Coordinates of C-alpha atoms in Angstrom, one line a residue:
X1 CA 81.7 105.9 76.4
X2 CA 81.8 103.0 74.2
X3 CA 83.8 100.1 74.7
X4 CA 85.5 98.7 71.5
X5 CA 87.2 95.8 73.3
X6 CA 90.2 96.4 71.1
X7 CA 93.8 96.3 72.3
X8 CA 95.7 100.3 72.3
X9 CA 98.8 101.0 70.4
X10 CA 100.9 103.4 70.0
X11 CA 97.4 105.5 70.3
X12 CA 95.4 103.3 67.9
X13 CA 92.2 100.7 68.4
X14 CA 93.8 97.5 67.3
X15 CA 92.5 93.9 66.7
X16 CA 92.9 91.0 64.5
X17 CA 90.2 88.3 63.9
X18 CA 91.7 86.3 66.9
X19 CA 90.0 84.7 69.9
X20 CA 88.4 87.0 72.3
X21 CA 86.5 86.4 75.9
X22 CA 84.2 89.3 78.1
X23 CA 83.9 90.0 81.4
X24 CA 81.9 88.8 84.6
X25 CA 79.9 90.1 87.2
X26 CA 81.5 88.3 89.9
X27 CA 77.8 88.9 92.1
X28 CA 75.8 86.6 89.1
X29 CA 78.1 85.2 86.5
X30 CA 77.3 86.6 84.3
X31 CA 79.1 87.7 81.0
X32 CA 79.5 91.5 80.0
X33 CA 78.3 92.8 76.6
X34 CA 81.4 93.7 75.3
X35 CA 83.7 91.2 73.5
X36 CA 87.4 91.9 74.2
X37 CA 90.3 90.1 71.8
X38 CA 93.3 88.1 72.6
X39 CA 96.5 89.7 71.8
X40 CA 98.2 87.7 69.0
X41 CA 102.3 88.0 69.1
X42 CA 102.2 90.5 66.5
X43 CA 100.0 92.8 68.5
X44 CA 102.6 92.5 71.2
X45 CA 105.7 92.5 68.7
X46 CA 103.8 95.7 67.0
X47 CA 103.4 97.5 70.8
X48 CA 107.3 96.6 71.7
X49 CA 108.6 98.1 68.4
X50 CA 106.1 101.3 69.0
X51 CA 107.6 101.9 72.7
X52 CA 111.4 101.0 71.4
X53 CA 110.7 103.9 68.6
X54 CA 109.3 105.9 71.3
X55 CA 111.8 105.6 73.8
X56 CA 115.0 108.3 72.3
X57 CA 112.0 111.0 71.7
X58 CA 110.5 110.5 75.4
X59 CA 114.0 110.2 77.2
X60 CA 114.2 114.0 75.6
X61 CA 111.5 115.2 76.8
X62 CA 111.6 117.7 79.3
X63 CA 111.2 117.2 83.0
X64 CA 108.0 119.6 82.9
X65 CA 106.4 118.2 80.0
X66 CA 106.8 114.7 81.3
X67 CA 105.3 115.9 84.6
X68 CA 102.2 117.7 82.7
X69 CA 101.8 114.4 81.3
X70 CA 101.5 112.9 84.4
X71 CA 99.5 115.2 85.8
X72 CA 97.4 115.2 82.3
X73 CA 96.5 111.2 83.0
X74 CA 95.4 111.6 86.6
X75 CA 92.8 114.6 85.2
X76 CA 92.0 112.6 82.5
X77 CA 91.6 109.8 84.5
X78 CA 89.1 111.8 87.0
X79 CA 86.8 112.8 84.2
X80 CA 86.0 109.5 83.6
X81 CA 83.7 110.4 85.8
X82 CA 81.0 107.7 87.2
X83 CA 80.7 105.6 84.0
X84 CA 84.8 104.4 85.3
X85 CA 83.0 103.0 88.8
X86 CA 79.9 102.0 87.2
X87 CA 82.6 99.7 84.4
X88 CA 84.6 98.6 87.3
X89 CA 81.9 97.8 89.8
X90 CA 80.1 95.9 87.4
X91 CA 83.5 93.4 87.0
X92 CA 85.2 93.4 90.1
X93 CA 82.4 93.9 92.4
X94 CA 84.0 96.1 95.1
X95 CA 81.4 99.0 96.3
X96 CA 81.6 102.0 94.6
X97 CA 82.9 103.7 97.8
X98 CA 86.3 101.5 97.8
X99 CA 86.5 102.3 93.3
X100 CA 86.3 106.5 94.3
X101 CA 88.7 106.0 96.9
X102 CA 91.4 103.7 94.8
X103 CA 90.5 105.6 92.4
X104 CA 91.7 108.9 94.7
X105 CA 94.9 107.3 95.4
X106 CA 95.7 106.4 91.3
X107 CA 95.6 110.4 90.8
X108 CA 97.6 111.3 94.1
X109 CA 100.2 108.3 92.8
X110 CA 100.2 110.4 89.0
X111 CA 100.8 114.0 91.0
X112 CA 102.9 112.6 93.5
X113 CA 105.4 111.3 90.3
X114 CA 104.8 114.4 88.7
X115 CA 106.5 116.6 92.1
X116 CA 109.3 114.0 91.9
X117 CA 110.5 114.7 88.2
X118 CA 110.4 118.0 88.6
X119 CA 112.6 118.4 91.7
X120 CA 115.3 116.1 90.1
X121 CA 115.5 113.9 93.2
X122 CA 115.2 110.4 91.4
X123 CA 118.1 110.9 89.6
X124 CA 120.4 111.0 92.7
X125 CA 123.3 113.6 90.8
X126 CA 126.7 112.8 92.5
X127 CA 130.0 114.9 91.6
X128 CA 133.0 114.1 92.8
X129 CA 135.2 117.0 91.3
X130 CA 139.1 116.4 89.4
X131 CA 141.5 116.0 92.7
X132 CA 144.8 116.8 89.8
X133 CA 147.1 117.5 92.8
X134 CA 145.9 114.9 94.7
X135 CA 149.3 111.5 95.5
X136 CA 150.0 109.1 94.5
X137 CA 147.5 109.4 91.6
X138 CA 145.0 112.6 90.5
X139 CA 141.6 111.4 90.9
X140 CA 139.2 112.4 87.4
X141 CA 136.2 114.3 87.6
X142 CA 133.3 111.9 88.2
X143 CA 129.8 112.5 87.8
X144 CA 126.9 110.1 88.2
X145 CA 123.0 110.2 87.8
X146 CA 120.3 107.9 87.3
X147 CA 119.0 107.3 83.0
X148 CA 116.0 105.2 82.3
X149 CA 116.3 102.0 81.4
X150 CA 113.8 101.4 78.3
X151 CA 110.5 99.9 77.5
X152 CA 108.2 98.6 80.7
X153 CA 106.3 95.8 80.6
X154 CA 103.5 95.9 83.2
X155 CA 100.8 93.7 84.2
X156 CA 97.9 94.8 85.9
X157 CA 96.2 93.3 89.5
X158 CA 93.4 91.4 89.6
X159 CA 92.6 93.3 93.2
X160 CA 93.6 96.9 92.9
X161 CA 91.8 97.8 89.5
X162 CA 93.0 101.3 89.5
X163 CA 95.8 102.1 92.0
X164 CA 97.6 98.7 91.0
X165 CA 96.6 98.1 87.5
X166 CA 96.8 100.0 84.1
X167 CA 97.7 103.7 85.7
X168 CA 98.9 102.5 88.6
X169 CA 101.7 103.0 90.6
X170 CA 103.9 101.1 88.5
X171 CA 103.2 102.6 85.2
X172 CA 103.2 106.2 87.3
X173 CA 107.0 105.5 88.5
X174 CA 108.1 104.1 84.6
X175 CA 107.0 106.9 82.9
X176 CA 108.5 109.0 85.5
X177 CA 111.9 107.8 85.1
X178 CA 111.7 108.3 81.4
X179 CA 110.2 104.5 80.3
X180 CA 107.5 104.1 77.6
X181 CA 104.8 101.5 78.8
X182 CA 103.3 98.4 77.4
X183 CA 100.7 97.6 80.0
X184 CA 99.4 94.0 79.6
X185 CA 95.7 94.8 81.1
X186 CA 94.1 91.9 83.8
X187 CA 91.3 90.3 82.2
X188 CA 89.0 90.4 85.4
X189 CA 88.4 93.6 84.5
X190 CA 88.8 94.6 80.6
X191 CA 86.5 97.2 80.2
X192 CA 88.3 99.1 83.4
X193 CA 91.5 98.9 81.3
X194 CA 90.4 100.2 78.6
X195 CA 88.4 103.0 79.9
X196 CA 91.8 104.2 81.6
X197 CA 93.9 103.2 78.6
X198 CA 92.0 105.8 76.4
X199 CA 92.7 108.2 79.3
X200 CA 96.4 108.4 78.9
X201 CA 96.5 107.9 75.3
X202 CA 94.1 111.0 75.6
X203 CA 96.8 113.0 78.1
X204 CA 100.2 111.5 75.6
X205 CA 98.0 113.6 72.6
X206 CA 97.8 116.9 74.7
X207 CA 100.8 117.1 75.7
X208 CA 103.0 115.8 72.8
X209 CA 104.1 112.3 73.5
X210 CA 105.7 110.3 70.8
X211 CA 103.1 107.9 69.9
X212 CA 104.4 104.6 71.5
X213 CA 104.4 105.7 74.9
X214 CA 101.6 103.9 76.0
X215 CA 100.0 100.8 74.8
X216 CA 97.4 98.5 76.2
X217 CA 97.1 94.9 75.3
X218 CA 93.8 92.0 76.2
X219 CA 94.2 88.9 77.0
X220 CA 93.5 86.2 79.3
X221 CA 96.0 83.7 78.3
X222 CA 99.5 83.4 80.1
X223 CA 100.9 83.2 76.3
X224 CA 100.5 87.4 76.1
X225 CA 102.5 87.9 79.2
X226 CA 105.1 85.3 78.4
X227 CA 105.2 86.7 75.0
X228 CA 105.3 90.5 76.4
X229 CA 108.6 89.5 78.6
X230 CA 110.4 87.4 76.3
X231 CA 110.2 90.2 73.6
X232 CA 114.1 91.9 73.6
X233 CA 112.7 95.5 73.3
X234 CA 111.6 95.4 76.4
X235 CA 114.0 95.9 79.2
X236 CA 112.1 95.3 82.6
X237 CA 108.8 94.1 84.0
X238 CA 106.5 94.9 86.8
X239 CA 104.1 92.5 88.3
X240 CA 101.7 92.3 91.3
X241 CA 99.8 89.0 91.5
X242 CA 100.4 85.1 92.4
X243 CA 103.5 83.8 93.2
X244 CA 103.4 81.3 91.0
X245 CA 102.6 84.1 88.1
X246 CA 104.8 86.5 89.6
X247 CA 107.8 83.3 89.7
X248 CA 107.5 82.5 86.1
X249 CA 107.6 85.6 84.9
X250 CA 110.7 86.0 86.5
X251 CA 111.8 82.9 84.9
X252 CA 111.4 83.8 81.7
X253 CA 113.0 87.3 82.4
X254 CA 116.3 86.1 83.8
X255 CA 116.5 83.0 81.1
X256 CA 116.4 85.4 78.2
X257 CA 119.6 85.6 75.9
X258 CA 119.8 89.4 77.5
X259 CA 118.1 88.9 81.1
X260 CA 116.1 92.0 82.4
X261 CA 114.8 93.0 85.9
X262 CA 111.8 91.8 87.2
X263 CA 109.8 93.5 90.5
X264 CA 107.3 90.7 90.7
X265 CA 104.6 91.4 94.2
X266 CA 104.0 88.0 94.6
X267 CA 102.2 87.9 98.0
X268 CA 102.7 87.4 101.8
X269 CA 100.8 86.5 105.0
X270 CA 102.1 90.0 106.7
X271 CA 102.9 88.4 110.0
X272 CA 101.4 90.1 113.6
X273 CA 103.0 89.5 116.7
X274 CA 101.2 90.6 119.8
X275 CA 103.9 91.1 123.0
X276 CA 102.4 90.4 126.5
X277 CA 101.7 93.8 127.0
X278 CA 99.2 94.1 123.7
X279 CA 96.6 91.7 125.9
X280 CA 97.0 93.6 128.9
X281 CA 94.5 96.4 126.9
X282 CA 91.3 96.3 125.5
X283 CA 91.3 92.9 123.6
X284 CA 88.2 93.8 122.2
X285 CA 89.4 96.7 120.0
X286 CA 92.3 94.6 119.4
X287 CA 89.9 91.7 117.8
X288 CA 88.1 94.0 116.3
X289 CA 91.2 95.8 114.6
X290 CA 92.4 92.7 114.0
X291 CA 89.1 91.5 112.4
X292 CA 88.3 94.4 110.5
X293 CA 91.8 94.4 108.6
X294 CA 91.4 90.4 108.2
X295 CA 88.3 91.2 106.3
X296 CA 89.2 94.5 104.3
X297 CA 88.1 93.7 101.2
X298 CA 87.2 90.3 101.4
X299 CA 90.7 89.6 102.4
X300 CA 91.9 90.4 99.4
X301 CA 94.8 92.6 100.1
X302 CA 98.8 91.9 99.7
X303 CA 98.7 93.0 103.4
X304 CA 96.5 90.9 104.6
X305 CA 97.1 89.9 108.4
X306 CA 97.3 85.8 107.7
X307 CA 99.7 85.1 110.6
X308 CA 99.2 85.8 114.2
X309 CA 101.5 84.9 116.9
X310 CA 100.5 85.6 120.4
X311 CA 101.8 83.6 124.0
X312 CA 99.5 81.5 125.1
X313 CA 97.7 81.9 128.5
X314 CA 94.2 82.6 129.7
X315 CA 95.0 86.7 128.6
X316 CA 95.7 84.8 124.7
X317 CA 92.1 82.9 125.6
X318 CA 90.0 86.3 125.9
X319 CA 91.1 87.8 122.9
X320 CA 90.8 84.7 121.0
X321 CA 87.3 84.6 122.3
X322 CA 86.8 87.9 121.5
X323 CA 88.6 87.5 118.0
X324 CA 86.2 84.6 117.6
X325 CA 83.0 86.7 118.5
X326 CA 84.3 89.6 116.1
X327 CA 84.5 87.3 113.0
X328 CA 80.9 85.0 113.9
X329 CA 79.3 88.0 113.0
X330 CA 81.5 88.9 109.5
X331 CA 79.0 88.9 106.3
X332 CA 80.4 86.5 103.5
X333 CA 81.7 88.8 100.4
X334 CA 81.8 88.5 97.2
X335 CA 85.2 87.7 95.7
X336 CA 86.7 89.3 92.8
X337 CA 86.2 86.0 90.8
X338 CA 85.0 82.5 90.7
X339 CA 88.6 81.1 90.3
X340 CA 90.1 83.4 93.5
X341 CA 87.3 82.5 95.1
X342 CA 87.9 78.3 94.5
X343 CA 91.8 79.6 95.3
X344 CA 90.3 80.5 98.6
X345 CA 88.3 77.5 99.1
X346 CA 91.6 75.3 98.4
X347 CA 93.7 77.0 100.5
X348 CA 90.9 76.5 103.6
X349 CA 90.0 73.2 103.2
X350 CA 94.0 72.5 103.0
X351 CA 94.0 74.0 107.2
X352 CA 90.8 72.2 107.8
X353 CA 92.6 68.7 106.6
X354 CA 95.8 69.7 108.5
X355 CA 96.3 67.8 111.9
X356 CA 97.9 70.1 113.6
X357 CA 95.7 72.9 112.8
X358 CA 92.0 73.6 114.7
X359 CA 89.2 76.0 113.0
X360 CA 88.7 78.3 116.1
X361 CA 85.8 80.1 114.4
X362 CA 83.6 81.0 110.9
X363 CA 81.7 83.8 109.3
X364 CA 78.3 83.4 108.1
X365 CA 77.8 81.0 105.5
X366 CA 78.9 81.8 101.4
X367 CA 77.5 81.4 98.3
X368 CA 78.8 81.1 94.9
X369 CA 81.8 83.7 94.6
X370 CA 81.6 84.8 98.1
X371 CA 84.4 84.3 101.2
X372 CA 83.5 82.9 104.2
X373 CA 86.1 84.1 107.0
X374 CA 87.6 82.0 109.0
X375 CA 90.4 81.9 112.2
X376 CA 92.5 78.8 112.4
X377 CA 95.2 77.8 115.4
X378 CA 97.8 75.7 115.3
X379 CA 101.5 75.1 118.2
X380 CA 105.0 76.8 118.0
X381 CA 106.3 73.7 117.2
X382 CA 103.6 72.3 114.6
X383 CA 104.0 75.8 112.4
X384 CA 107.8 75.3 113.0
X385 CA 107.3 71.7 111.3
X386 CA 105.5 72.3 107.6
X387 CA 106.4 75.3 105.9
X388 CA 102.9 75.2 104.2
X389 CA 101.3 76.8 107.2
X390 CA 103.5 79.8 105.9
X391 CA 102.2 80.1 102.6
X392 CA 99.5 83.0 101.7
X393 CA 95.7 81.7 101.6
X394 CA 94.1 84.7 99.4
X395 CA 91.3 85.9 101.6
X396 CA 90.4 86.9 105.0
X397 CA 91.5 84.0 106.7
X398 CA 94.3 83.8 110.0
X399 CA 96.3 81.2 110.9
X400 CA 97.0 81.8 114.7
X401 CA 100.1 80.3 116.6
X402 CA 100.5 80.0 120.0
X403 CA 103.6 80.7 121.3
X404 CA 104.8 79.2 125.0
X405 CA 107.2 82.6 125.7
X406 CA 110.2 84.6 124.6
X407 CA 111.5 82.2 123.2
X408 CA 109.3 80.6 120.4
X409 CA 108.7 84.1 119.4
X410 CA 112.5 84.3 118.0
X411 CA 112.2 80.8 117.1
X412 CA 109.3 82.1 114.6
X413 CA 110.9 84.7 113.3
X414 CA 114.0 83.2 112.6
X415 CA 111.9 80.5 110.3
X416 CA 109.9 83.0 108.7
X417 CA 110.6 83.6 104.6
X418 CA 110.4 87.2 102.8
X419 CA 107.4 89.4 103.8
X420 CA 106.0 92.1 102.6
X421 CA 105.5 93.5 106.4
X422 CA 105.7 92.6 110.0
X423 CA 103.4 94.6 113.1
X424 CA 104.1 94.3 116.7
X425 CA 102.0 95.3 119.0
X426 CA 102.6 95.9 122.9
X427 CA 104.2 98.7 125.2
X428 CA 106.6 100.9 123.8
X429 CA 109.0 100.0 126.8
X430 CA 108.4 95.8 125.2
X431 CA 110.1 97.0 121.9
X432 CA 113.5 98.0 123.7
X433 CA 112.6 93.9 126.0
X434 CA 112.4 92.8 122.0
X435 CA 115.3 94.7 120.1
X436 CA 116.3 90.7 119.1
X437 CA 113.3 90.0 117.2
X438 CA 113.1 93.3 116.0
X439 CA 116.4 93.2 113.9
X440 CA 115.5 89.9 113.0
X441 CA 112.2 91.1 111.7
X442 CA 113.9 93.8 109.6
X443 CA 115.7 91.4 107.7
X444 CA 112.8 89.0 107.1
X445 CA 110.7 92.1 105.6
X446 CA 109.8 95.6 104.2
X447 CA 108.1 97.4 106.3
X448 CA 107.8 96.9 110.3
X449 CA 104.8 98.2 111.6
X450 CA 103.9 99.3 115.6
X451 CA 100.5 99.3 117.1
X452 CA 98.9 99.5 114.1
X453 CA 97.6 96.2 111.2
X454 CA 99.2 95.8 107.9
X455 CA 96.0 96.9 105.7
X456 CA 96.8 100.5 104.1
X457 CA 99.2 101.6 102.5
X458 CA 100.4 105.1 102.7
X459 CA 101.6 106.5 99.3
X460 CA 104.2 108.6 100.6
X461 CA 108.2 109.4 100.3
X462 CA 109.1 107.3 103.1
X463 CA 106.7 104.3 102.3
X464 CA 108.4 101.0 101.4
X465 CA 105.9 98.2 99.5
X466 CA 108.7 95.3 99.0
X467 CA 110.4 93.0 101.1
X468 CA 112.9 89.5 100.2
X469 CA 111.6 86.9 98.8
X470 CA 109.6 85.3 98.1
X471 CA 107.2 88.4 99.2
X472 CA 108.9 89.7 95.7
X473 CA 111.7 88.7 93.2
X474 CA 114.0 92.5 94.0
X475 CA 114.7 93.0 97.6
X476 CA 116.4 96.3 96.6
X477 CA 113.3 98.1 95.3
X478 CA 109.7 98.7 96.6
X479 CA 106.3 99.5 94.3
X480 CA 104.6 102.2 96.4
X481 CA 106.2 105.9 97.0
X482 CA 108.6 107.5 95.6
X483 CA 111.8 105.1 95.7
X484 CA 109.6 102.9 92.8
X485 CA 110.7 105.1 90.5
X486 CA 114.5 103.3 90.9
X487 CA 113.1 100.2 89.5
X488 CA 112.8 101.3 86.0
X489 CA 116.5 103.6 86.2
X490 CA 120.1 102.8 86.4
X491 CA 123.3 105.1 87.1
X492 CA 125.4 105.7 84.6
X493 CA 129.2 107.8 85.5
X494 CA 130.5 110.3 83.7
X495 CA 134.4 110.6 83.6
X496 CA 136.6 113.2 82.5
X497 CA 133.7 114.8 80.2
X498 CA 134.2 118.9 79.6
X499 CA 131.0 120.5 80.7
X500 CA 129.6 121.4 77.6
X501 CA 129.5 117.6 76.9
X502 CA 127.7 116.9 80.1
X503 CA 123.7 116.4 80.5
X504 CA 122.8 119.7 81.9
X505 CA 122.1 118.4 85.5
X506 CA 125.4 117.7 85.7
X507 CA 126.7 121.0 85.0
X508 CA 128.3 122.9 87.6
X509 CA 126.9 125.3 89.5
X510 CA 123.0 122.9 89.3
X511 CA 121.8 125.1 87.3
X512 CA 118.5 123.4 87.3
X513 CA 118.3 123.5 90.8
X514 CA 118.0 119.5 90.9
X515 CA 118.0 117.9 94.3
X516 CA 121.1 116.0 94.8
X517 CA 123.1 113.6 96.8
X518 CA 126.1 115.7 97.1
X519 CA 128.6 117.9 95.2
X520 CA 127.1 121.2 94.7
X521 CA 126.9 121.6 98.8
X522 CA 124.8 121.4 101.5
X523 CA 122.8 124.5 100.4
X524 CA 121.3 123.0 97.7
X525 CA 120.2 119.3 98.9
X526 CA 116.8 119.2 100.3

C-alpha cells in the first residue's frame, strides 16, 4: 500500500501546501521516504465540523450496525497484513513479535466494544416507576440511561502504536458509546497511522457511516493538539503520554469558554512493595520477575515497576545481589526515539547527581537511541525528603528504597501521589498483618496487584487502567476494559415522559433485552 502522507477526513486524502516532516528508524536515524504534512487549523476546523455533522446521524445508528463497524475495523485492521508490522517496525523499532501481539490485543479491544453495545450494559438503564399513592408527595416516573457526549478528540501514544494509538482502546470505547473521532495521529510513527486510518475509513464505507466519523490528522507540532482541544465542536479528549503533555492539554480543556473532560494517562512509577515474607522464597525468580518486567520493552511501559520498597536486612541484600546480577546481564535496547531516549538519559543522570541516591548496578553499555538499565537505592527517610525521587524516569530504570520495618512502609505509602498501580508481594496470611497499607494503597491508585509485577494489562471487564492524579487528570474513569466506554457518555433522566415518547430501552417490559441496573427485575440483569 502506498503511503500518501496526507491527513484523513471525513473519508478523504487531505493536504494543503503546508510544512511537513517523515519518520525515523529509531535503530539508524534515518528518515523514511514518505513525506507527511502538518495539519494547518483549517484541516482541524474542517475535521471538527465533519464529526459535529456526523454526530445526530451516528447517535441513530443502531446498536448492531455500530457493533459491525467495530468489528469491521478490527478485520480490516488484520488484513493489513505484514506490510502494517513491516510500517511500524521500521519507525518504532519494537520486534515484529511485540507489533503481532499489540496488534492482537487492538482487534480483541474492537470485538470486545462490539459485545458491549450490543448487550446494552454501558448505558446503565435505571427505572424507578410513578409511586402516585405514595405520602406526603407521589414520586414521578424516572428513567435514566447513559447518551454520548459528542465529538472525541484523541491523541495517539508514542509506545503502544496500535493498542494505544489511532484504533486503540480509546477510539474503540468513543465510537462505542456513540462519539465520532478525530484522532490526532503521533508523529513517531506516521505511516502506522495512516495505514490504520485507511482501515476504518475502509470499515465506516461498508457499513454505512456518516462520513465524518473518523478523521486522522499529521503533525508533529503541539499547535495541532492545542488547536484540536480548543475547537468547541469537540466535547472531550483522550490522551496517553507525558505528564507534562497530558497537563496542558488539560489546561486548555478546562480553561475553554465551555470546559470539556479530559482522561489524560500521564504516567506513573507503579510502586512494588515486597513484605518480609516475599524474601523468604526464591529471590532469584523474584529478581528475575522483577528484572524482566523493568526491562519489558525497553522500559517503556505506563506500568513500568520504577519504585521498589523492600525492609532492609541481609534477606533485602541477596535479592538485591541477585536483582543486581539479573540486570548486569540486560542487553541495551533501542528506544522508540532519539528524544525519549535523551528523556531517559536526563532522568538517569538526575539519580546519579542525587546525594542520597547510590547506582547499585548497570546493563551493558548503549549506543545512540538505546537504554542502558539501571537499579538505583536510596533511605526511607531520603525518598521521604525530595518528592523528585517520585517522579517517572521513562525506561527501565528502579529506584529502590529501603525501608527499616512496619513502619516506614506506611510512612511511604502515605507520601506517595496518584498511581496508576500498586503490587505487593509476600504470604497471603502478610496481607491480613497489612490491611493498613492496603486501604491506604487503594486510595493512592487504580489497580492493586498480588504476587504478580505491574507490566500487562489484561483487556477485560473487570480491568481498571486509571488511578488519581497525577497518574491521570479523571480519577472516576479508566482507559482499558469495558468501563472506558463511561468516559465519552453521560446520564441523562427522563421524567414523567409517556412511553411512546421514551427511547426504546427505556420502554417497559426491555424490550430489547438491554442489560440494566435495575427496574425490569432481577431476571433480566446479567
Amino acid at each position: 500500500m502506498q503511503l500518501q502522507g496526507t491527513h484523513l477526513i471525513a473519508g478523504k486524502h487531505t493536504a494543503r501546501d503546508k510544512d511537513s516532516f517523515r519518520a525515523q528508524d529509531p535503530r539508524t536515524g534515518q528518515s523514511l521516504p514518505t513525506k507527511f504534512f502538518e495539519a494547518t487549523p483549517q484541516d482541524v476546523a474542517a475535521a471538527c465540523s465533519a464529526a459535529a455533522e456526523a454526530f445526530p446521524a451516528y447517535v441513530a445508528v443502531s446498536s448492531a450496525t455500530r457493533a459491525s463497524f467495530l468489528e469491521a475495523i478490527a478485520t480490516e485492521i488484520e488484513s493489513l497484513g505484514d506490510t502494517l508490522i513491516d510500517r511500524c517496525n521500521q519507525e518504532t523499532a519494537l520486534p515484529a513479535g511485540r507489533l503481532m501481539g499489540e496488534r492482537g490485543r487492538t482487534v480483541g479491544q474492537l470485538r470486545l466494544f462490539a459485545s458491549v453495545v450490543r448487550d446494552g450494559s454501558w448505558r446503565d438503564l435505571r427505572i424507578d416507576p410513578a409511586l402516585p399513592d405514595r405520602t406526603p408527595a407521589p414520586r414521578p416516573d424516572l428513567r435514566q440511561m447513559q447518551i454520548p457526549l459528542g465529538p472525541v478528540a484523541i491523541f495517539g501514544a508514542s509506545n503502544f502504536p496500535l493498542a494505544f494509538s489511532v484504533a486503540g482502546g480509546d477510539t474503540a470505547s468513543a465510537l462505542a458509546a456513540g462519539c465520532p473521532v478525530v484522532v490526532k495521529a503521533h508523529p513517531l510513527h506516521p505511516g502506522t497511522s495512516e495505514l490504520i486510518g485507511e482501515a476504518i475509513t475502509r470499515a465506516a464505507t461498508a457499513t454505512g457511516m456518516p462520513a465524518g466519523v473518523f478523521s486522522l490528522l499529521q503533525g508533529q507540532t503541539n499547535a495541532v493538539g492545542a488547536a484540536l482541544v480548543q475547537d468547541p465542536r469537540i466535547t472531550a479528549v483522550g490522551f496517553t503520554g507525558s505528564f507534562r503533555g497530558g497537563k496542558a492539554l488539560y489546561d486548555l480543556a478546562v480553561r475553554r469558554e465551555v470546559p470539556i473532560p479530559v482522561f489524560a494517562e500521564m504516567g506513573s512509577v507503579n510502586p512494588v512493595f515486597l513484605l518480609p515474607g516475599a524474601l523468604e522464597q526464591d529471590v532469584d525468580q523474584l529478581a528475575e520477575g522483577l528484572s524482566n518486567s523493568l526491562n519489558l520493552g525497553v522500559g517503556q511501559f505506563c506500568t513500568n515497576p520504577g519504585l521498589v520498597i523492600l525492609p532492609e536486612g541481609p534477606k533485602a541484600d541477596r535479592f538485591l545481589e541477585a536483582l543486581g546480577g539479573k540486570v548486569r546481564g540486560c542487553t541495551a535496547g533501542t528506544m522508540l526515539s532519539e528524544g525519549i531516549a535523551g528523556a531517559y538519559r536526563s532522568g538517569v543522570e538526575r539519580l546519579l547527581a542525587h546525594p542520597a541516591v547510590t547506582q547499585l548496578e548497570t546493563s551493558q553499555s548503549a549506543g545512540a537511541g538505546r537504554a542502558t538499565s539501571y537499579v538505583f537505592t536510596t533511605t526511607t527517610d531520603a525518598f521521604l525528603a525530595d518528592r523528585a525521587l517520585e517522579e517517572e524516569v521513562f525506561g527501565p530504570a528502579t529506584l529502590v528504597v529501603r525501608a527499616a520495618g512496619p513502619e516506614d512502609f506506611m510512612r511511604i505509602a502515605r507520601h506517595l501521589g496518584g498511581h496508576l498501580t500498586a503490587s505487593l508481594f509476600g504470604t497471603a496470611a502478610e496481607l491480613a498483618e497489612h490491611g493498613e497499607l492496603i486501604q491506604l494503597l487503594t486510595r493512592k491508585v487504580g489497580r492493586l496487584i498480588f504476587n504478580a509485577f505491574p507490566t500487562g494489562v489484561e483487556v477485560s471487564h473487570a480491568m481498571v487502567h486509571g488511578g488519581p492524579y497525577p497518574a491521570t487528570t479523571a480519577v472516576a474513569v479508566d482507559s482499558v476494559g469495558t468501563a472506558a466506554i463511561r468516559r465519552f457518555s453521560r446520564p441523562v433522566c427522563y421524567q414523567g415522559f409517556p412511553e411512546a415518547a421514551l427511547p426504546a430501552a427505556l420502554w417497559d417490559g426491555n424490550p430489547r433485552g438491554l442489560v440494566t441496573a435495575g427496574g425490569w427485575g432481577v431476571d433480566t440483569v446479567s
